[in-house]
Amino acid sequence: MASITIRGVKKNYAKTQVVHGVDLDFASGEFVVILGPSGCGKSTLLRMIAGLEEISDGTIAIDGMVVNKLEPRERGCAMVFQNYALYPHMSVAQNIGYSLKVAGVPAAERTQRIQAVARVLELEHLLDRKPMALSGGQRQRVAMGRAMIREPKVFLFDEPLSNLDAKLRVQMRSEIRKLHRRLNATSVFVTHDQVEAMTLADRLVVMNGGRVEQVGTPAEVYSRPASRFVATFVGAPAMNMLEGEVTLDGISLLGGSRKLNVSRTGLAVGAKVAVGIRPESVRMVAPGTPGALAATVDLIEELGAGRVIYVDLDGAPFSVVTSETVHPEPGSTIGLQFAEADLHFFSSETGGRLDVFKVSVPEPALQG
Amino acid sequence: MEKRVTFGRWTIGILFAVPQLLLIFTFFYWPAGQAVYWSLTLQQPWGGGNIWVGLDNFRSILSNADYWNSITASLVFAAISTGLAMVIALVLAALTDRQLAGSRLYRVVLIWPYGIAAPALAMAFRFILAPEAGFMAVVNKFWPGFWDPGLDGADAMASVIIAFSWKYVGYNFIFFLAAFQAIPRSLIEAAAMDGSGVIRRFRDIQFPLITPTIFFLLVINITESFQDSFGIVDIMTAGGPANATNLMVYKIYSDGFKGLDYSGAAAQSIILMLLIIALTIVQFRFIERRVHYR
């Protein structure tokens, strides 16, 4: 068990900088998920912790000891790779036991520990097979076993589930979670899949363009996104964003066609803002309901348990998630309602969250 | 549905194969058959037909100490030059794969030697390794008599081995490098995470994974060292001194075209062919077992 401290870490490749100064603290035994789109520097950050990439600037410390100059093997981390990276010429048992063999653990103890790990991962009947003869899920488990057997201080996962099919992914997700509860080692898990991130994380780190956008529990990140990027990246379907401008008595939306009554506090008239609302916070009502916003239905996606209704709001795309059994026809008009407490405000310039707004008019929040 | 192309009538398939079969027959089976026929007859130097002599040619060759000397020289040449060319190429490829400084340069420069014709290359090495001028002359100045491939058989053998290996280092290097680069980077990284150092990783991961290439190059290098050595030997030593570098392939030429013993030369070429076949079978039987195909 170990804490990880990351201070001002940067990564340059030749002239391009891919990680721009990251500061993070991972507590001992914590399961941290780093979430971000491809190219955001999340894997690079993970590989710098592992020692597979050089750290251009800043420091990474594991258990208080700066590891910048240490070889991967000296850092006490184990890593599960995206493509599993199993040694194709070795059997499952040899794959799992390789690190022990390198460390010079006697054969008898090695066998015993391989057996123990195989039992946990239900790989006992596969120990003599070569990776070629395994299914994707089994390979994944062997890769986990190889990481587990060393009893590392830190587990690093580099998108380990992205090569699995959807069903297996859900299953492996809960297995990883269970495993973490058992071993209680500090785990850093990198993914671009927000469902994976939300379900696995004790704490979520959202990255974009080589910077950390937000750190928090999945619930915090979902309910109080720190930036416009986080708001639209976390949650599916993505949060609706309406561009607006601060006026004397509120916010004028969508180039002035709609208006939001709020008392401005601290923002200059004319400031550009983005107003966000999650599709699942929007209620669908009959058109013409007082205070409801009229919109035209574009497309309906059936999810089984509910449906996503994509509507057109004066040319801006907008989506609604509903579990009601109403089936509006595409092209028809519906009314939309939402509570002001569910609104999020972001600066159009910096993308940062604005909490200075107090919605003053209780109902209706929006005037159509 | 069947994915590959199939022919409804077998005659069409045969027609497609005919040009290739004709080429193989004309340039391989026919000459080889002729050689077998000649080896069993006595060709008269001034014409006048062949006389059937059965295995007499083989008997006379195999009872000749010169010929056994040639076989030994060929085996020594094959073993040392193959070993040298492969080990040097393997080391260079391993270093290049690690992206050490200058690796780009190696990659381009190292393929060139293979493109040079054997006689041109041999000519260059004749000058480079000349005892009377250049680098070896300096060595000879400090250790008089140390190096003289014109008089010392071992020195002459070393010269042809150096020239031949130099040519095949480039060839082997390209294959080794391709094999190294086909190993997924993450395997090396996984081994690094497992605590394995550079040398250990090479031994446990990279080396086993390039065994198919090593095996292929071993077969090719040994075969070529029996055949492709002709031009180098001809220019550098002409088989001398005192037959020290009279390799089998060179002896076929000198006995046949200089000594005008066509039948004996034909018999020698049959023996050389059988030797290469035997060596290749041995390699497939005993070495291929240790190859890990992915």
PDB file of N, CA and C in Angstrom, chain B residues 7-57:
ATOM      1  N   PHE B   7     -10.723 -22.971 -59.095  1.00  0.00           N
ATOM      2  CA  PHE B   7     -10.981 -23.174 -60.511  1.00  0.00           C
ATOM      3  C   PHE B   7     -11.950 -24.336 -60.669  1.00  0.00           C
ATOM      4  N   GLY B   8     -12.925 -24.112 -61.510  1.00  0.00           N
ATOM      5  CA  GLY B   8     -13.909 -25.173 -61.735  1.00  0.00           C
ATOM      6  C   GLY B   8     -13.259 -26.373 -62.392  1.00  0.00           C
ATOM      7  N   ARG B   9     -12.348 -26.124 -63.308  1.00  0.00           N
ATOM      8  CA  ARG B   9     -11.709 -27.235 -64.021  1.00  0.00           C
ATOM      9  C   ARG B   9     -10.234 -27.253 -63.681  1.00  0.00           C
ATOM     10  N   TRP B  10      -9.726 -28.438 -63.392  1.00  0.00           N
ATOM     11  CA  TRP B  10      -8.332 -28.523 -62.963  1.00  0.00           C
ATOM     12  C   TRP B  10      -7.376 -28.119 -64.064  1.00  0.00           C
ATOM     13  N   THR B  11      -7.799 -28.201 -65.347  1.00  0.00           N
ATOM     14  CA  THR B  11      -6.899 -27.844 -66.450  1.00  0.00           C
ATOM     15  C   THR B  11      -6.498 -26.372 -66.384  1.00  0.00           C
ATOM     16  N   ILE B  12      -7.436 -25.506 -65.970  1.00  0.00           N
ATOM     17  CA  ILE B  12      -7.105 -24.079 -65.881  1.00  0.00           C
ATOM     18  C   ILE B  12      -6.006 -23.865 -64.847  1.00  0.00           C
ATOM     19  N   GLY B  13      -6.154 -24.534 -63.720  1.00  0.00           N
ATOM     20  CA  GLY B  13      -5.139 -24.436 -62.671  1.00  0.00           C
ATOM     21  C   GLY B  13      -3.781 -24.873 -63.191  1.00  0.00           C
ATOM     22  N   ILE B  14      -3.753 -25.981 -63.910  1.00  0.00           N
ATOM     23  CA  ILE B  14      -2.493 -26.496 -64.465  1.00  0.00           C
ATOM     24  C   ILE B  14      -1.887 -25.467 -65.414  1.00  0.00           C
ATOM     25  N   LEU B  15      -2.750 -24.867 -66.255  1.00  0.00           N
ATOM     26  CA  LEU B  15      -2.254 -23.874 -67.218  1.00  0.00           C
ATOM     27  C   LEU B  15      -1.558 -22.710 -66.513  1.00  0.00           C
ATOM     28  N   PHE B  16      -2.151 -22.275 -65.392  1.00  0.00           N
ATOM     29  CA  PHE B  16      -1.528 -21.192 -64.646  1.00  0.00           C
ATOM     30  C   PHE B  16      -0.165 -21.612 -64.088  1.00  0.00           C
ATOM     31  N   ALA B  17      -0.039 -22.875 -63.737  1.00  0.00           N
ATOM     32  CA  ALA B  17       1.200 -23.341 -63.113  1.00  0.00           C
ATOM     33  C   ALA B  17       2.287 -23.626 -64.144  1.00  0.00           C
ATOM     34  N   VAL B  18       1.892 -23.820 -65.414  1.00  0.00           N
ATOM     35  CA  VAL B  18       2.848 -24.258 -66.434  1.00  0.00           C
ATOM     36  C   VAL B  18       4.065 -23.336 -66.590  1.00  0.00           C
ATOM     37  N   PRO B  19       3.920 -22.028 -66.714  1.00  0.00           N
ATOM     38  CA  PRO B  19       5.115 -21.190 -66.897  1.00  0.00           C
ATOM     39  C   PRO B  19       6.145 -21.393 -65.795  1.00  0.00           C
ATOM     40  N   GLN B  20       5.667 -21.436 -64.543  1.00  0.00           N
ATOM     41  CA  GLN B  20       6.572 -21.613 -63.415  1.00  0.00           C
ATOM     42  C   GLN B  20       7.217 -22.994 -63.455  1.00  0.00           C
ATOM     43  N   LEU B  21       6.410 -23.988 -63.776  1.00  0.00           N
ATOM     44  CA  LEU B  21       6.955 -25.350 -63.847  1.00  0.00           C
ATOM     45  C   LEU B  21       8.010 -25.449 -64.934  1.00  0.00           C
ATOM     46  N   LEU B  22       7.750 -24.789 -66.058  1.00  0.00           N
ATOM     47  CA  LEU B  22       8.712 -24.797 -67.161  1.00  0.00           C
ATOM     48  C   LEU B  22      10.040 -24.185 -66.727  1.00  0.00           C
ATOM     49  N   LEU B  23       9.954 -23.037 -66.034  1.00  0.00           N
ATOM     50  CA  LEU B  23      11.162 -22.366 -65.553  1.00  0.00           C
ATOM     51  C   LEU B  23      11.944 -23.269 -64.614  1.00  0.00           C
ATOM     52  N   ILE B  24      11.229 -23.847 -63.666  1.00  0.00           N
ATOM     53  CA  ILE B  24      11.910 -24.698 -62.686  1.00  0.00           C
ATOM     54  C   ILE B  24      12.546 -25.897 -63.392  1.00  0.00           C
ATOM     55  N   PHE B  25      11.813 -26.468 -64.335  1.00  0.00           N
ATOM     56  CA  PHE B  25      12.347 -27.623 -65.031  1.00  0.00           C
ATOM     57  C   PHE B  25      13.592 -27.256 -65.827  1.00  0.00           C
ATOM     58  N   THR B  26      13.486 -26.131 -66.598  1.00  0.00           N
ATOM     59  CA  THR B  26      14.596 -25.762 -67.484  1.00  0.00           C
ATOM     60  C   THR B  26      15.852 -25.389 -66.718  1.00  0.00           C
ATOM     61  N   PHE B  27      15.642 -24.648 -65.628  1.00  0.00           N
ATOM     62  CA  PHE B  27      16.819 -24.119 -64.946  1.00  0.00           C
ATOM     63  C   PHE B  27      17.204 -24.879 -63.693  1.00  0.00           C
ATOM     64  N   PHE B  28      16.390 -25.811 -63.260  1.00  0.00           N
ATOM     65  CA  PHE B  28      16.809 -26.562 -62.085  1.00  0.00           C
ATOM     66  C   PHE B  28      16.859 -28.070 -62.338  1.00  0.00           C
ATOM     67  N   TYR B  29      15.713 -28.661 -62.662  1.00  0.00           N
ATOM     68  CA  TYR B  29      15.694 -30.126 -62.748  1.00  0.00           C
ATOM     69  C   TYR B  29      16.526 -30.634 -63.923  1.00  0.00           C
ATOM     70  N   TRP B  30      16.461 -29.965 -65.040  1.00  0.00           N
ATOM     71  CA  TRP B  30      17.230 -30.426 -66.205  1.00  0.00           C
ATOM     72  C   TRP B  30      18.733 -30.380 -65.940  1.00  0.00           C
ATOM     73  N   PRO B  31      19.273 -29.194 -65.529  1.00  0.00           N
ATOM     74  CA  PRO B  31      20.712 -29.172 -65.248  1.00  0.00           C
ATOM     75  C   PRO B  31      21.108 -30.138 -64.139  1.00  0.00           C
ATOM     76  N   ALA B  32      20.260 -30.227 -63.108  1.00  0.00           N
ATOM     77  CA  ALA B  32      20.591 -31.129 -62.002  1.00  0.00           C
ATOM     78  C   ALA B  32      20.620 -32.560 -62.520  1.00  0.00           C
ATOM     79  N   GLY B  33      19.653 -32.892 -63.359  1.00  0.00           N
ATOM     80  CA  GLY B  33      19.611 -34.233 -63.951  1.00  0.00           C
ATOM     81  C   GLY B  33      20.851 -34.486 -64.808  1.00  0.00           C
ATOM     82  N   GLN B  34      21.235 -33.488 -65.583  1.00  0.00           N
ATOM     83  CA  GLN B  34      22.434 -33.595 -66.413  1.00  0.00           C
ATOM     84  C   GLN B  34      23.663 -33.850 -65.542  1.00  0.00           C
ATOM     85  N   ALA B  35      23.730 -33.103 -64.433  1.00  0.00           N
ATOM     86  CA  ALA B  35      24.896 -33.253 -63.555  1.00  0.00           C
ATOM     87  C   ALA B  35      24.955 -34.671 -63.003  1.00  0.00           C
ATOM     88  N   VAL B  36      23.770 -35.191 -62.623  1.00  0.00           N
ATOM     89  CA  VAL B  36      23.740 -36.559 -62.103  1.00  0.00           C
ATOM     90  C   VAL B  36      24.243 -37.517 -63.194  1.00  0.00           C
ATOM     91  N   TYR B  37      23.791 -37.325 -64.425  1.00  0.00           N
ATOM     92  CA  TYR B  37      24.200 -38.198 -65.543  1.00  0.00           C
ATOM     93  C   TYR B  37      25.717 -38.110 -65.763  1.00  0.00           C
ATOM     94  N   TRP B  38      26.227 -36.867 -65.809  1.00  0.00           N
ATOM     95  CA  TRP B  38      27.669 -36.691 -66.036  1.00  0.00           C
ATOM     96  C   TRP B  38      28.503 -37.326 -64.939  1.00  0.00           C
ATOM     97  N   SER B  39      27.964 -37.210 -63.690  1.00  0.00           N
ATOM     98  CA  SER B  39      28.753 -37.734 -62.572  1.00  0.00           C
ATOM     99  C   SER B  39      28.896 -39.255 -62.657  1.00  0.00           C
ATOM    100  N   LEU B  40      28.029 -39.879 -63.418  1.00  0.00           N
ATOM    101  CA  LEU B  40      28.084 -41.334 -63.523  1.00  0.00           C
ATOM    102  C   LEU B  40      28.794 -41.779 -64.806  1.00  0.00           C
ATOM    103  N   THR B  41      29.323 -40.812 -65.563  1.00  0.00           N
ATOM    104  CA  THR B  41      30.002 -41.154 -66.809  1.00  0.00           C
ATOM    105  C   THR B  41      31.379 -40.504 -66.820  1.00  0.00           C
ATOM    106  N   LEU B  42      32.166 -40.851 -67.813  1.00  0.00           N
ATOM    107  CA  LEU B  42      33.445 -40.184 -67.990  1.00  0.00           C
ATOM    108  C   LEU B  42      33.372 -39.369 -69.265  1.00  0.00           C
ATOM    109  N   GLN B  43      33.519 -38.068 -69.129  1.00  0.00           N
ATOM    110  CA  GLN B  43      33.445 -37.174 -70.285  1.00  0.00           C
ATOM    111  C   GLN B  43      34.832 -37.079 -70.893  1.00  0.00           C
ATOM    112  N   GLN B  44      34.916 -37.285 -72.185  1.00  0.00           N
ATOM    113  CA  GLN B  44      36.245 -37.227 -72.801  1.00  0.00           C
ATOM    114  C   GLN B  44      36.618 -35.774 -73.053  1.00  0.00           C
ATOM    115  N   PRO B  45      37.838 -35.384 -72.698  1.00  0.00           N
ATOM    116  CA  PRO B  45      38.230 -33.982 -72.755  1.00  0.00           C
ATOM    117  C   PRO B  45      38.093 -33.395 -74.162  1.00  0.00           C
ATOM    118  N   TRP B  46      38.359 -34.191 -75.192  1.00  0.00           N
ATOM    119  CA  TRP B  46      38.271 -33.617 -76.540  1.00  0.00           C
ATOM    120  C   TRP B  46      37.030 -34.092 -77.283  1.00  0.00           C
ATOM    121  N   GLY B  47      35.975 -34.364 -76.520  1.00  0.00           N
ATOM    122  CA  GLY B  47      34.723 -34.782 -77.157  1.00  0.00           C
ATOM    123  C   GLY B  47      34.759 -36.259 -77.486  1.00  0.00           C
ATOM    124  N   GLY B  48      33.676 -36.728 -78.089  1.00  0.00           N
ATOM    125  CA  GLY B  48      33.645 -38.136 -78.451  1.00  0.00           C
ATOM    126  C   GLY B  48      32.751 -38.947 -77.548  1.00  0.00           C
ATOM    127  N   GLY B  49      31.861 -38.253 -76.815  1.00  0.00           N
ATOM    128  CA  GLY B  49      30.825 -38.968 -76.075  1.00  0.00           C
ATOM    129  C   GLY B  49      31.254 -39.378 -74.681  1.00  0.00           C
ATOM    130  N   ASN B  50      30.247 -39.849 -73.902  1.00  0.00           N
ATOM    131  CA  ASN B  50      30.484 -40.223 -72.512  1.00  0.00           C
ATOM    132  C   ASN B  50      30.576 -41.734 -72.386  1.00  0.00           C
ATOM    133  N   ILE B  51      31.423 -42.125 -71.479  1.00  0.00           N
ATOM    134  CA  ILE B  51      31.523 -43.560 -71.191  1.00  0.00           C
ATOM    135  C   ILE B  51      30.925 -43.798 -69.818  1.00  0.00           C
ATOM    136  N   TRP B  52      30.021 -44.755 -69.714  1.00  0.00           N
ATOM    137  CA  TRP B  52      29.377 -45.054 -68.431  1.00  0.00           C
ATOM    138  C   TRP B  52      30.373 -45.685 -67.494  1.00  0.00           C
ATOM    139  N   VAL B  53      30.575 -45.066 -66.289  1.00  0.00           N
ATOM    140  CA  VAL B  53      31.537 -45.629 -65.344  1.00  0.00           C
ATOM    141  C   VAL B  53      30.916 -45.914 -63.976  1.00  0.00           C
ATOM    142  N   GLY B  54      29.601 -45.760 -63.862  1.00  0.00           N
ATOM    143  CA  GLY B  54      28.954 -46.037 -62.567  1.00  0.00           C
ATOM    144  C   GLY B  54      29.429 -45.070 -61.502  1.00  0.00           C
ATOM    145  N   LEU B  55      29.796 -45.593 -60.327  1.00  0.00           N
ATOM    146  CA  LEU B  55      30.160 -44.723 -59.200  1.00  0.00           C
ATOM    147  C   LEU B  55      31.666 -44.479 -59.119  1.00  0.00           C
ATOM    148  N   ASP B  56      32.371 -44.790 -60.189  1.00  0.00           N
ATOM    149  CA  ASP B  56      33.828 -44.646 -60.166  1.00  0.00           C
ATOM    150  C   ASP B  56      34.272 -43.227 -59.836  1.00  0.00           C
ATOM    151  N   ASN B  57      33.553 -42.233 -60.412  1.00  0.00           N
ATOM    152  CA  ASN B  57      33.915 -40.836 -60.131  1.00  0.00           C
ATOM    153  C   ASN B  57      33.853 -40.553 -58.638  1.00  0.00           C
TER     154      ASN B  57
END
